[in-house]
Structure formats: C-alpha cells, structure tokens
Tab-separated table of C-alpha atoms and ligand atoms in Angstrom:
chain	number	residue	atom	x	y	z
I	13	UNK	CA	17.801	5.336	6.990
I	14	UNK	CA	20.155	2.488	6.635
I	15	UNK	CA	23.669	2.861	7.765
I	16	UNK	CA	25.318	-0.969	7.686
I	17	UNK	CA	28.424	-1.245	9.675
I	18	UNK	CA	29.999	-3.837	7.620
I	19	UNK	CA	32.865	-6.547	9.336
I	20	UNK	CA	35.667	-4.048	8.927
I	21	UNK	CA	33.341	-1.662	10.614
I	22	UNK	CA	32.816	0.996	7.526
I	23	UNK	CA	29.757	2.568	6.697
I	24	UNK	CA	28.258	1.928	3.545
I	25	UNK	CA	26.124	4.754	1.888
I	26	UNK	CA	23.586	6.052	3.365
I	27	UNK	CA	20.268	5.793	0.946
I	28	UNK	CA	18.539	9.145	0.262
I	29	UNK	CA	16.292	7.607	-2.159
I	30	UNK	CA	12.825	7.371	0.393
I	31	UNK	CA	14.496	9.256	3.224
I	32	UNK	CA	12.237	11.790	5.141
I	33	UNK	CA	13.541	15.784	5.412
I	34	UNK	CA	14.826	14.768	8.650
I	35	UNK	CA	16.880	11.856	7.708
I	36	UNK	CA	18.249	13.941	4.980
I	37	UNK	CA	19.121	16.768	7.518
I	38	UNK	CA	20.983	14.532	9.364
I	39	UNK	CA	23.199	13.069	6.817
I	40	UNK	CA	23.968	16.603	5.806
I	41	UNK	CA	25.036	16.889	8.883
I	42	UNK	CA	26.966	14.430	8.660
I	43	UNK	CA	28.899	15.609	6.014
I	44	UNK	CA	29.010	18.730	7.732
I	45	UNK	CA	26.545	21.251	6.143
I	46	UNK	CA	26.255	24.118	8.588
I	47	UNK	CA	22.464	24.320	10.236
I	48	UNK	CA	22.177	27.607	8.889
I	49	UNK	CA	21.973	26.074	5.529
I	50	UNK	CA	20.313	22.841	5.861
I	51	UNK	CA	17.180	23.816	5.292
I	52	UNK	CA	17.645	25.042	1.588
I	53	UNK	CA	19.870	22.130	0.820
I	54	UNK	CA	17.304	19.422	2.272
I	55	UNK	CA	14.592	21.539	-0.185
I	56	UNK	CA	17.055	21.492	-3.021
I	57	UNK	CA	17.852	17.662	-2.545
I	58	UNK	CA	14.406	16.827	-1.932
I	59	UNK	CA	12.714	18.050	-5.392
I	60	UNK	CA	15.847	16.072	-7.562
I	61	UNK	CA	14.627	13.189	-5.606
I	62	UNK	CA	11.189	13.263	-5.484
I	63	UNK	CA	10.296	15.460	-8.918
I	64	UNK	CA	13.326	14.583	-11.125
I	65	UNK	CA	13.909	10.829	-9.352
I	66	UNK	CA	17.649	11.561	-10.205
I	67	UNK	CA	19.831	8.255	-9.819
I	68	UNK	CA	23.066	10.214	-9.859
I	69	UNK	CA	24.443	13.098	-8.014
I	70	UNK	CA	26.016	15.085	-10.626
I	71	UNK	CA	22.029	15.578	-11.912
I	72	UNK	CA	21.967	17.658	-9.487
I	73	UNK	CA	22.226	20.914	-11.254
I	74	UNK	CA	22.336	23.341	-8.558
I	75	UNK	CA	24.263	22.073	-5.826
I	76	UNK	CA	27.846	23.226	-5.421
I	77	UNK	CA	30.335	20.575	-6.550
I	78	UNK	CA	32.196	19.855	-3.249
I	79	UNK	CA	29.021	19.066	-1.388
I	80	UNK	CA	28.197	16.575	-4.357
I	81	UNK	CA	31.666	15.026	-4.073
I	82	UNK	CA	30.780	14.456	-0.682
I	83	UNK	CA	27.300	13.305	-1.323
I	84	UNK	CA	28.820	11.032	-4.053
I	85	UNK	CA	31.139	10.047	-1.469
I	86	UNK	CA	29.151	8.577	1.447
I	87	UNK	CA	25.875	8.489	-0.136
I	88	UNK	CA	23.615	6.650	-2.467
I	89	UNK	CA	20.258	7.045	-4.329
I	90	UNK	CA	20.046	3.697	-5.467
I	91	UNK	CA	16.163	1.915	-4.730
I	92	UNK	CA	15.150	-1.253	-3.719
I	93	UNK	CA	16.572	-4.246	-6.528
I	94	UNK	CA	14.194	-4.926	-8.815
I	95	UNK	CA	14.266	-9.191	-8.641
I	96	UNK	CA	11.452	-9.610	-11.473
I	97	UNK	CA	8.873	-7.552	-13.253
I	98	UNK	CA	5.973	-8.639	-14.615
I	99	UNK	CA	3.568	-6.827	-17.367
I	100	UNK	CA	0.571	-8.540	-17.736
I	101	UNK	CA	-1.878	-7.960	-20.666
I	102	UNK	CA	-3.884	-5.502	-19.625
I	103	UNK	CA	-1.012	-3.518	-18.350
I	104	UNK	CA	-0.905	-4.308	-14.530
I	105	UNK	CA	2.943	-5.024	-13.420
I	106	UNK	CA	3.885	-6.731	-10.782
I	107	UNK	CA	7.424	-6.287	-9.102
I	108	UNK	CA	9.301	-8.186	-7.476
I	109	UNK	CA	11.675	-5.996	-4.892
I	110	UNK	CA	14.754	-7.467	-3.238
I	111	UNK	CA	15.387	-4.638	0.195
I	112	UNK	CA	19.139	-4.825	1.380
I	113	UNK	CA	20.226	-6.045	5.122
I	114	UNK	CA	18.781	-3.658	7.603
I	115	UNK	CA	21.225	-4.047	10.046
I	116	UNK	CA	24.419	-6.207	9.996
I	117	UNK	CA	22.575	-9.374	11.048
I	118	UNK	CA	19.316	-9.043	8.261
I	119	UNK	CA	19.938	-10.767	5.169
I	120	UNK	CA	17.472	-8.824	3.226
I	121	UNK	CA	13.962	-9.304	2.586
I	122	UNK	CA	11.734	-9.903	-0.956
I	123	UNK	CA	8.268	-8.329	-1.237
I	124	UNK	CA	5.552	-7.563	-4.012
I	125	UNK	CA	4.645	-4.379	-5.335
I	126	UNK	CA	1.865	-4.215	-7.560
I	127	UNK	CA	0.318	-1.573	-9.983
I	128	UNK	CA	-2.805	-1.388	-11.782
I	129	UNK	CA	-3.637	0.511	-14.531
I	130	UNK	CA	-7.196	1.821	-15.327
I	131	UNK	CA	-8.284	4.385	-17.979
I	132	UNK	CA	-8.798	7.332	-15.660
I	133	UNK	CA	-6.567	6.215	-12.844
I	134	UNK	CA	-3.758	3.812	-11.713
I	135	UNK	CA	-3.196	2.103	-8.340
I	136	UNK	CA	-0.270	1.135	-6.596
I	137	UNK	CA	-0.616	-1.229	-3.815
I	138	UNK	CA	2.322	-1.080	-1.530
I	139	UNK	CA	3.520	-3.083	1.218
I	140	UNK	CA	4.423	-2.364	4.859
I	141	UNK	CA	5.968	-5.105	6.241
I	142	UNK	CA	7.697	-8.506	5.086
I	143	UNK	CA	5.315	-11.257	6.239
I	144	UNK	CA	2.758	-10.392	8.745
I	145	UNK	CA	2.412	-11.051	12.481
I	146	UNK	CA	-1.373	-11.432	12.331
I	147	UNK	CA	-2.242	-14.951	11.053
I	148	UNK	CA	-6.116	-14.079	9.194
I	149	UNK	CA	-7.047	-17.585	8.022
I	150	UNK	CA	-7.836	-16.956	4.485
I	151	UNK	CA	-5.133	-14.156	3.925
I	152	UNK	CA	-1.725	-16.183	2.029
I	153	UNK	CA	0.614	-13.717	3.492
I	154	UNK	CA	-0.266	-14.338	7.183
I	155	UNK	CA	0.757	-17.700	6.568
I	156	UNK	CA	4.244	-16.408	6.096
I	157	UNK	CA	6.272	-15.285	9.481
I	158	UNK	CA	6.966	-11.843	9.737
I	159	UNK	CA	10.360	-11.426	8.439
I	160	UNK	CA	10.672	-7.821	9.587
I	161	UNK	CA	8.855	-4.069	9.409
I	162	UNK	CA	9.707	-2.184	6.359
I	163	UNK	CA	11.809	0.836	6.595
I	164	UNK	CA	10.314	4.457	5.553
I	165	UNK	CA	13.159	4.341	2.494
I	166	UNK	CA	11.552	1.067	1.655
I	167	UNK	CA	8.026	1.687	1.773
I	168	UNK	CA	8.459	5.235	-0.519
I	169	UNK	CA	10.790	3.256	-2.359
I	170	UNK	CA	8.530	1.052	-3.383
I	171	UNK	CA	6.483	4.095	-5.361
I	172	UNK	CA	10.121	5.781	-6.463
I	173	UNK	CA	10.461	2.172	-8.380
I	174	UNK	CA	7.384	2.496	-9.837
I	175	UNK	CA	8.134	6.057	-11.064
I	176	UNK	CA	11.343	4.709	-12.637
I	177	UNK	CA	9.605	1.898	-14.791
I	178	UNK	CA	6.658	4.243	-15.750
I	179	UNK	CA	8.975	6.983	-16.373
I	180	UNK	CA	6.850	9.071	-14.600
I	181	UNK	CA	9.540	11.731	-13.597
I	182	UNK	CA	9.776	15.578	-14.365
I	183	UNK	CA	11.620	15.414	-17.584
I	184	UNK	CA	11.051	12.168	-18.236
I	185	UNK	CA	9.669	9.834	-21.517
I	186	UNK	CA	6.718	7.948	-20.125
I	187	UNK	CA	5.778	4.577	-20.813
I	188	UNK	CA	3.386	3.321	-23.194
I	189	UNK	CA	1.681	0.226	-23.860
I	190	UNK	CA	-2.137	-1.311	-23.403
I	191	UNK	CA	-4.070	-0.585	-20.477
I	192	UNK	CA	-2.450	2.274	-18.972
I	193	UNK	CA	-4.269	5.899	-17.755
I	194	UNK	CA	-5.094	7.325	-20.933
I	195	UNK	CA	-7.118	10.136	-18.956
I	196	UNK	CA	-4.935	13.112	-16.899
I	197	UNK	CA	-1.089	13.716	-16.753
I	198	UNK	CA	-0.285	11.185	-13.957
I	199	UNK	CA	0.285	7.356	-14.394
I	200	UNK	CA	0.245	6.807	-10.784
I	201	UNK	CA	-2.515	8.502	-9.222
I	202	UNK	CA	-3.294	6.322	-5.926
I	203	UNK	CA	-1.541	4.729	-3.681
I	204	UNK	CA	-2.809	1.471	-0.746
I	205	UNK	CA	-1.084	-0.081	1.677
I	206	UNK	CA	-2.320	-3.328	0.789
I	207	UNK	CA	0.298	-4.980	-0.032
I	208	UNK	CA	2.307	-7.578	2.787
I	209	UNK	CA	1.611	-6.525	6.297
I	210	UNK	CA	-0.284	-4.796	8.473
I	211	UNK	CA	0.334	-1.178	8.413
I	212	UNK	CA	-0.293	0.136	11.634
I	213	UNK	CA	2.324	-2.564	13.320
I	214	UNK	CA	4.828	-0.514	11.596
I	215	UNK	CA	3.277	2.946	12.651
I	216	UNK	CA	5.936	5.135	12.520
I	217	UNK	CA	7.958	4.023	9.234
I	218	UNK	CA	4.445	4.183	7.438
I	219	UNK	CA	3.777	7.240	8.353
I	220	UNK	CA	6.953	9.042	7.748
I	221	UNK	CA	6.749	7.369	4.042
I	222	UNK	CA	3.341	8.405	3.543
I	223	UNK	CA	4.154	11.672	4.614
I	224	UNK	CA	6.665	11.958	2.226
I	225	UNK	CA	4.560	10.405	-0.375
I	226	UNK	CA	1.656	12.754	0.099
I	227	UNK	CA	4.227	16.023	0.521
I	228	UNK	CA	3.586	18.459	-2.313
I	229	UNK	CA	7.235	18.624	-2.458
I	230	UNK	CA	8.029	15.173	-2.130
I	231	UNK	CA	6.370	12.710	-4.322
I	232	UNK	CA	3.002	15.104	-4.379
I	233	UNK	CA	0.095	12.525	-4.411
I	234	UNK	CA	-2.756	13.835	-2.201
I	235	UNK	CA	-3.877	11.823	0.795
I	236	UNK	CA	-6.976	11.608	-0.494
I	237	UNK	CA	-5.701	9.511	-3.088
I	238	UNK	CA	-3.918	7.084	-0.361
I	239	UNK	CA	-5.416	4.322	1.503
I	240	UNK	CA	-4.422	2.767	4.480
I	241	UNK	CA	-5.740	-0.771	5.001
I	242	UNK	CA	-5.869	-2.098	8.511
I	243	UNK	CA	-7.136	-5.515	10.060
I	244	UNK	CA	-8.511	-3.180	12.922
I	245	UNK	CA	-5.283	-2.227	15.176
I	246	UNK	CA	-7.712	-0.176	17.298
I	247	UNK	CA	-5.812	1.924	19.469
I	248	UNK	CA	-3.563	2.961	16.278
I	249	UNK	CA	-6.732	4.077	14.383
I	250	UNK	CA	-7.176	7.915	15.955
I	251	UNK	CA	-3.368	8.184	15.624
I	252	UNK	CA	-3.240	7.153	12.258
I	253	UNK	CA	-6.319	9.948	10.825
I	254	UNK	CA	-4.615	12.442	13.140
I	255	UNK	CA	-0.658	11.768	12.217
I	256	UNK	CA	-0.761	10.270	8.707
I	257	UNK	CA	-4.412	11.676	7.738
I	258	UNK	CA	-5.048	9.193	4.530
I	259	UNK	CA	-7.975	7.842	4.120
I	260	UNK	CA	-9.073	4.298	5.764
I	261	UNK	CA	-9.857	0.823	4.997
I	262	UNK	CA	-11.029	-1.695	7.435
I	263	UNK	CA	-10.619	-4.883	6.782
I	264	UNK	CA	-14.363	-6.280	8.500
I	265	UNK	CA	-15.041	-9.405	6.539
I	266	UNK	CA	-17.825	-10.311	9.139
I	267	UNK	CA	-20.607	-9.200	11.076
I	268	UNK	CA	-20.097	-11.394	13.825
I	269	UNK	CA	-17.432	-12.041	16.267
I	270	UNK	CA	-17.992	-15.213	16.874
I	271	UNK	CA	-17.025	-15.869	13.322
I	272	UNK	CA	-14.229	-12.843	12.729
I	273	UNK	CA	-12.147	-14.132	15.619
I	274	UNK	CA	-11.826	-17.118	13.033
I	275	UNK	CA	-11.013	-15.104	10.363
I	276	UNK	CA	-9.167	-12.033	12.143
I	277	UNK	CA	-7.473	-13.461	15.106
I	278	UNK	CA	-6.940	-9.450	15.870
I	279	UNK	CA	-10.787	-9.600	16.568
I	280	UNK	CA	-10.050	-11.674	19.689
I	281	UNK	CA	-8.350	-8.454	20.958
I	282	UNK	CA	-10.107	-5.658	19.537
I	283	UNK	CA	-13.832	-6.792	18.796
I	284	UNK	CA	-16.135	-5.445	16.385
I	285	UNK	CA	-17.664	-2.808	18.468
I	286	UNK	CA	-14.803	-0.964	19.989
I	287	UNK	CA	-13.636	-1.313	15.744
I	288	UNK	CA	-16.510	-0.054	15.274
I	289	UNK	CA	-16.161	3.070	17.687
I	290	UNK	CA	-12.418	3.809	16.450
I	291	UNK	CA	-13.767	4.213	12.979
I	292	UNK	CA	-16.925	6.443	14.092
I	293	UNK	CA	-14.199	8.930	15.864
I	294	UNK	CA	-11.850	8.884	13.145
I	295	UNK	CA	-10.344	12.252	12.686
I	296	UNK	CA	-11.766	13.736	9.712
I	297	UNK	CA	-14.616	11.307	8.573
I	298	UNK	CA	-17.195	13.201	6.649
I	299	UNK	CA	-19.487	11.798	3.519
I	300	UNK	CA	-16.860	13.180	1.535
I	301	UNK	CA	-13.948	11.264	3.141
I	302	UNK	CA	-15.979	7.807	4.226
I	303	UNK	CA	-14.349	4.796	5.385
I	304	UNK	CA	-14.140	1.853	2.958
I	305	UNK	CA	-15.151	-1.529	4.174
I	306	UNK	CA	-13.481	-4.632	2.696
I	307	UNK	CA	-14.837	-7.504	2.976
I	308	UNK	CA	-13.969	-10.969	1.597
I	309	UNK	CA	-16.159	-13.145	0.246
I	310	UNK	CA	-15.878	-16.503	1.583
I	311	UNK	CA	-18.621	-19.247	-0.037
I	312	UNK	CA	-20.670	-20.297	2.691
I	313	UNK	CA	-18.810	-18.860	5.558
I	314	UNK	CA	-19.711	-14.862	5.738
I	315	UNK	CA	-22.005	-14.567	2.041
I	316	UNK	CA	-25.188	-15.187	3.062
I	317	UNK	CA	-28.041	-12.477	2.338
I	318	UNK	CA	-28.574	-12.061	6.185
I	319	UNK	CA	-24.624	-11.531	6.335
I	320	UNK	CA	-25.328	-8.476	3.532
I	321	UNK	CA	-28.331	-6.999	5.970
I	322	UNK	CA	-26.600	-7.642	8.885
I	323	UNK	CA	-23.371	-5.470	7.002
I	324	UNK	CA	-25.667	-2.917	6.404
I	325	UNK	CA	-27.120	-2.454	9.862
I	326	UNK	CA	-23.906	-2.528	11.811
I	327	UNK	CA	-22.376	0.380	9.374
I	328	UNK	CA	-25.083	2.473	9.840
I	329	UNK	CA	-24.408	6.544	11.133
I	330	UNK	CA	-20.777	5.356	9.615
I	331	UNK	CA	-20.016	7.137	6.391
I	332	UNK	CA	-18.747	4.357	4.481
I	333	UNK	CA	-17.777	2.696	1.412
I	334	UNK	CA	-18.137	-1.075	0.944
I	335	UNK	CA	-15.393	-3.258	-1.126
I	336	UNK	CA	-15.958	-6.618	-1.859
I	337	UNK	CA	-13.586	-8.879	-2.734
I	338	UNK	CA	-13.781	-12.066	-4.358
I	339	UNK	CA	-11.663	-14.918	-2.416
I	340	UNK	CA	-8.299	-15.236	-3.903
I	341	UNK	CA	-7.684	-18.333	-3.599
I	342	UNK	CA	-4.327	-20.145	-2.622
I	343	UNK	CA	-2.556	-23.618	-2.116
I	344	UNK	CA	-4.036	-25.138	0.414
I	345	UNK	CA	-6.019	-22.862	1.987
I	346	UNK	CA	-9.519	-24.631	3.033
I	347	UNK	CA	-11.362	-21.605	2.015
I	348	UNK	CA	-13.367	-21.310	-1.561
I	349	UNK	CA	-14.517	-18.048	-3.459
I	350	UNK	CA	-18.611	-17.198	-2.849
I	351	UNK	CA	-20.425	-17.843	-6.251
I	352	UNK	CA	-20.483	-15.006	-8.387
I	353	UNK	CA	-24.425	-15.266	-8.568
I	354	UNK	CA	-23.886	-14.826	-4.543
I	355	UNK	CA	-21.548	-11.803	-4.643
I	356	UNK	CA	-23.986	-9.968	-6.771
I	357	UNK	CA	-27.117	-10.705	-4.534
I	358	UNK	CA	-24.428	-9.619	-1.448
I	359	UNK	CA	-23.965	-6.695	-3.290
I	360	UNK	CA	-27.189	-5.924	-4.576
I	361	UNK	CA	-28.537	-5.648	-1.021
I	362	UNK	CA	-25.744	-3.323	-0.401
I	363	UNK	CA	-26.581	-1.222	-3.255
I	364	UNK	CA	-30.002	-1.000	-2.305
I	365	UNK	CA	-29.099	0.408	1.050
I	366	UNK	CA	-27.528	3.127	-0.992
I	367	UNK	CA	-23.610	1.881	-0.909
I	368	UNK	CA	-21.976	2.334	-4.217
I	369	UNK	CA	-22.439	-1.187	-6.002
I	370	UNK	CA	-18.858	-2.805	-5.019
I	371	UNK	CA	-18.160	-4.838	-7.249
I	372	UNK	CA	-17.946	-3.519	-11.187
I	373	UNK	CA	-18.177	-4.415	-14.646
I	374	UNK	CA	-16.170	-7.533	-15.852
I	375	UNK	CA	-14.249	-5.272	-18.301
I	376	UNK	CA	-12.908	-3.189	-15.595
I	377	UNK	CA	-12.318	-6.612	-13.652
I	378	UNK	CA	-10.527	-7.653	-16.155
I	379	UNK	CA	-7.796	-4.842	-15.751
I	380	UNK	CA	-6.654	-5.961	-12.738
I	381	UNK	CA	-4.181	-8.219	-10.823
I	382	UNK	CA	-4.008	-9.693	-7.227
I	383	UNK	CA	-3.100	-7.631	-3.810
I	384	UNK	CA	-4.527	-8.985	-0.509
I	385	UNK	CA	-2.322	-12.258	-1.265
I	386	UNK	CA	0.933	-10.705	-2.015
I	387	UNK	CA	3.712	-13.391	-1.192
I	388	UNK	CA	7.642	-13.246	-2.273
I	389	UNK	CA	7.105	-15.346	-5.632
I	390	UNK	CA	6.911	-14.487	-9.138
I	391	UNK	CA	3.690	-16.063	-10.652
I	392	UNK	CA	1.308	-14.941	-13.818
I	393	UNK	CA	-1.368	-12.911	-12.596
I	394	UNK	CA	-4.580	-15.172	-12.470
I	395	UNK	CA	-7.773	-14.031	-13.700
I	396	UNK	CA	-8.842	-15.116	-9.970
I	397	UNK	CA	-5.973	-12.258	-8.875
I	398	UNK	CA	-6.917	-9.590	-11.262
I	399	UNK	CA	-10.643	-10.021	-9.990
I	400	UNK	CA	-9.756	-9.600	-6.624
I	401	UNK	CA	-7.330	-6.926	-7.427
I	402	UNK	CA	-10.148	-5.282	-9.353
I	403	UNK	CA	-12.188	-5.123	-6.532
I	404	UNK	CA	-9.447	-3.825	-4.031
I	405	UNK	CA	-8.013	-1.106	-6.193
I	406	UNK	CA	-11.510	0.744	-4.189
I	407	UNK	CA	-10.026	3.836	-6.350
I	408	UNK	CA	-13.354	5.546	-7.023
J	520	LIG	N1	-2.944	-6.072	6.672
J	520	LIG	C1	-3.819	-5.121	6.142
J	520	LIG	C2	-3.480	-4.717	4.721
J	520	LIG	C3	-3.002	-5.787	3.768
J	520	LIG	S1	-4.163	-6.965	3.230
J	520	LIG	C4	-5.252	-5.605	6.226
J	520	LIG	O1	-5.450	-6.762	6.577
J	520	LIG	O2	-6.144	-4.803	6.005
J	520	LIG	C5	-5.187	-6.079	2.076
J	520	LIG	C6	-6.580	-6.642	1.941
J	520	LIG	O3	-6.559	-7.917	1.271
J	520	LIG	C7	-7.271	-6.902	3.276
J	520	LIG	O4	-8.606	-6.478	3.262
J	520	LIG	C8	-7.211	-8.401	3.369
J	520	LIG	O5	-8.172	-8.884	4.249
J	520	LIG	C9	-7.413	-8.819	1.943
J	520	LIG	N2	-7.003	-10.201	1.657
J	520	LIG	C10	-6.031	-10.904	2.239
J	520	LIG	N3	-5.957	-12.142	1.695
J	520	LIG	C11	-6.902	-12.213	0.745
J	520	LIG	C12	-7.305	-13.229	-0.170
J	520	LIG	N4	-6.716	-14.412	-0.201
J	520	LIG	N5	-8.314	-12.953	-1.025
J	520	LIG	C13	-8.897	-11.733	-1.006
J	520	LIG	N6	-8.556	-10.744	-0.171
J	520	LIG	C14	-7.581	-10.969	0.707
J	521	LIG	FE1	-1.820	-9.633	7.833
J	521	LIG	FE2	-3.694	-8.234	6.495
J	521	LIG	FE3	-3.057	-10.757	5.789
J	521	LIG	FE4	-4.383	-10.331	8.053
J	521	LIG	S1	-5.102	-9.880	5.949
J	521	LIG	S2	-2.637	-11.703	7.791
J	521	LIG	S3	-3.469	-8.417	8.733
J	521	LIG	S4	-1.703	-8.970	5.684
C-alpha cells in the first residue's frame, strides 16, 4: 500500500481502495486500533469498500466517528485517475488509468483497462504490470520497457474503477446503454489478466489482488470466472494454481521451439515441454477447470494446417481449451493477420478434434475491443481490436 514520503518528509494517505485485509490491519494499526478489535473493523471496512465502493468515509455508517476522523485524517479511498474513457458502439470501454508515484522517485505510470460487454456476460481485462520485461515479437506492449510492477491497490483498482463507471455497487443506479449484459444481476462477471504485463513477474501483488478480487467478501467474483494469462513463467505455474487458484491461460502460439523462441523469447528458457509438464501438474486441472490455449495467428508463420494437427497432438491427455486470436496488428510490426479463410480451416481441425470451435460468430466478434496489445494511448477501438478482443474474452 502506498505510503509517499514527500520532500518535507510527511506521509500522504495511505489508499484503502485495493488494499488486502492485511494492509488494512496495519494501517489500523497505525492509527492505533487495539488488536483485539481489528478484526471486526478490517470486516466492517472491507464490505463499504468492496460491496458499497464508498468514496468517502463518513459513508461509513457503522463505524464510530473518532476512528473515521482518523481514517479521514491519514487515509484515502480515492482509485487510480481516470486519464480517458472510451465507449465504443457496441458498449466495450476502454480506460485510460493514470497510477500515482510509487515511491518518492516514480513519476507515475499510465495503463489500459478494458471491458467488454456481451449479452450473458462481461469481461474485464486487467493489467499487471506497466510495460513488460519479455519482448514477444508480435505482442505491441513488449515493445515498450517495463516501467514498473503494478501494486495489489492498483491491479484491484483497476476492477473498483470499473465498478464506479458501471455503477455496479450495492445501492447503486447501474448503467445503461447498447451492448451491455442484459442476462443476470452482474455487469462484470469475469475478470483476465491480459492486459500489460506478464502476470506471474509480479507474483505476489497479483495474487494478493486476485485474492481480494475473488474474496466473497471483497469484490466476490469466483475464480472460476478469473483468468490468468501467462507467456509460460514455468516455475511460477504450480505456485500460481496452488496460491491464487484461478484458472489458466497459456500463451503457446506454436508447436515448435524452434519457431516460439522467435515469438516467445521466454521459450529460450522454459521450452515447450517442461511448459508443457507445468500445465499437466497444475493444481486443480480437471475437464471441468481445463487450461485455455491462446494462440495467435500469424499469416504464414504458425497457421498452417500441419501447425493445427501438430496443436492438437502436443495438447493431448491436457484438458484444454483452445483460443485463437486473430493478429492485432500494430505500427510497424513485420507481422500480418492469417486469412480469415485460414483461421477457420485452423480452427476447423481443432473442432474436429473435439475443442470447442475458438473462434465465434461475427456478431459476437463484433462486440468486442482489443487486449493482447494494450499500450498507454487513447485510440478508437478497431474492428481489427474488437476481433481480437472477441476472441480473447475466452469467457465461455
Ligand atoms: N503477458 C501475458 C498476458 C498479457 S498478453 C501473456 O503473454 O500471456 C494477453 C494475450 O494477448 C497473450 O496471449 C498474448 O500473446 C496476446 N497478444 C499479445 N499481442 C498480441 C497481438 N498483437 N495480437 C493478438 N494477440 C496478442
Ligand atoms: Fe509481455 Fe505477454 Fe506481450 Fe509477451 S505477450 S511481451 S509476455 S505482455
């Protein structure tokens, strides 16, 4: 939880929007709330936060005043800035999120945060770091440096902001407009880390936000509902199923490592076998939580029909899902999008091997925005993005 020690060394607020029980214990320690009591206060603070998203202390109902003075007093609930927010036609949004300094030499850091509406469900792809360290040569954000990991605060953040602008808080008036979840009583129902970054580089923040995240108490959706999207940080894998426990995404994009060392540098380090091996022993696989597959499609580079069998024979005995995505194209990248005619052969052969056909009907495509190229710019959403988006939201 950030504490900056500003030049005339004071502290300034302490953020309890996104902070973990334990953070919260500690600042009401801080302000001197005996142990004895800590636990009922953390539980008290913790559903204003995370079922009422209260922005102001004196919401809170039933805490005693002088503990809110103090609360008021050395602590905030303010969220990430909101730089720009897009709503596209079909009701994705797009939001640009400014994060303050970190620490008194950070200047602050912009990322994306996306959400997609469908009928029955909608998606909200979140991001874990600001830039990446991992360099994938089709991927726009690993062209960026990795400005710095993502705090816990920042990462639940990211959905609390989304709950403000969809009004989707106890109590609350929700929005309305085209293309949102006309189907259940939630607007956000899923959440992926597949936004900027690679997730398990920034193990510990992302799991104490997706613990709070997926906490009944805290913002209460299910980790079945959450996907974690890794480039294949092998020796984080077992950790991941057995201290965060969401489901999985591998990012494979080839069957080969002679050609995914191009596209996943990682792959130098952690080749597709022992990838392969993490995600057969990951805690919890069953056919009813499988792993999901993404793979790009890259024209003439990994979409040929013996790429599709060769897909299908190395995930065998794996219970998995396969996602393809359609290229998303941007400047100067020296990579082009498969042909759609290609993509559906690709994922015909999948289909016949008795995968769930990937990649779905052009209405629902046309719901969607862009994810897996998340950089700090506001732009329209292409159709190219809401394709690809489409095909990543993998919310089935
Ligand atoms: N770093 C993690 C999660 C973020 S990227 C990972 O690599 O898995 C989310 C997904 O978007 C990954 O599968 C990634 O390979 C894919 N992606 C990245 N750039 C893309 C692009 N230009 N077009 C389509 N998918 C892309
Ligand atoms: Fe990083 Fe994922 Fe992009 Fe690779 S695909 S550079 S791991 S964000």
């Amino acid at each position: 939880m950030p504490s900056v020690a500003s030049a005339a060394g004071e502290s300034a607020p302490v953020r309890l929007a996104g902070a973990t029980r334990s953070e919260l214990a500690r600042a009401l320690a801080d302000l001197g709330v005996p142990t004895g009591e800590s636990n009922m206060r953390v539980s008290q603070l913790w559903r204003w936060i995370y079922h009422s998203g209260v922005r102001e202390f004196p919401a809170m109902r039933n805490i005693a005043k002088p503990l809110l003075a103090k609360l008021a007093e050395r602590c905030d609930l303010r969220r990430p800035e909101i730089v720009a927010e897009q709503v596209s036609a079909y009701g994705a949004r797009k939001w640009l999120l400014r994060m303050p300094p970190a620490h008194a030499f950070d200047k602050g850091a912009e990322i994306e945060c996306v959400y997609i509406p469908e009928h029955d469900r909608g998606t909200l792809c979140v991001s874990s770091q600001v830039g990446c360290t991992l360099n994938c040569s089709f991927c726009h954000t690993g062209t960026q440096r990795l400005v710095r990991n993502l705090t816990a605060g920042e990462i639940v953040g990211q959905v609390m902001i989304a709950r403000d602008r969809l009004g989707e808080w106890l109590d609350t008036e929700r929005a309305k407009g085209p293309g949102l979840p006309t189907e259940g009583d939630r607007l956000i129902t899923n959440v992926v880390m597949m936004g900027m970054g690679e997730p398990l580089y920034n193990f510990e923040a992302v799991r104490d936000a997706l613990l709070v995240v997926s906490d009944g108490d805290g913002l209460g959706i299910s980790k079945r509902r959450i996907t974690l999207s890794t480039s294949g940080v092998v020796p984080m894998i077992a950790r991941a199923g057995a201290e965060i426990g969401t489901m999985l995404a591998v990012s494979l994009h080839a069957v080969r490592n002679e050609l995914r060392d191009r596209l996943v540098p990682l792959n130098r380090k952690y080749p597709i076998e022992q990838l392969l091996d993490a995600c057969r022993n990951y805690p919890g696989l069953s056919n009813a939580r499988r792993i999901t597959f993404e793979y790009v499609m890259l024209k003439g580079i990994n979409d040929s029909t013996a790429d599709a069998k060769a897909l299908v024979r190395l995930l065998q005995g794996i219970p998995a899902k396969i996602n393809l995505i359609p290229f998303n194209p941007w400047p100067g990248t020296k990579y082009e999008c498969s042909d759609w005619q290609q993509i559906e052969t690709f994922s015909e052969i999948i289909f016949n091997a008795g995968y769930a056909s990937p990649v779905r009907t052009p209405r629902g495509r046309d719901i969607l925005a862009a994810c897996g190229q998340l950089k700090s710019a506001t732009e329209k959403l292409s159709a190219r993005e809401r394709l690809a988006l489409r095909a990543m939201a993998m919310t089935d």
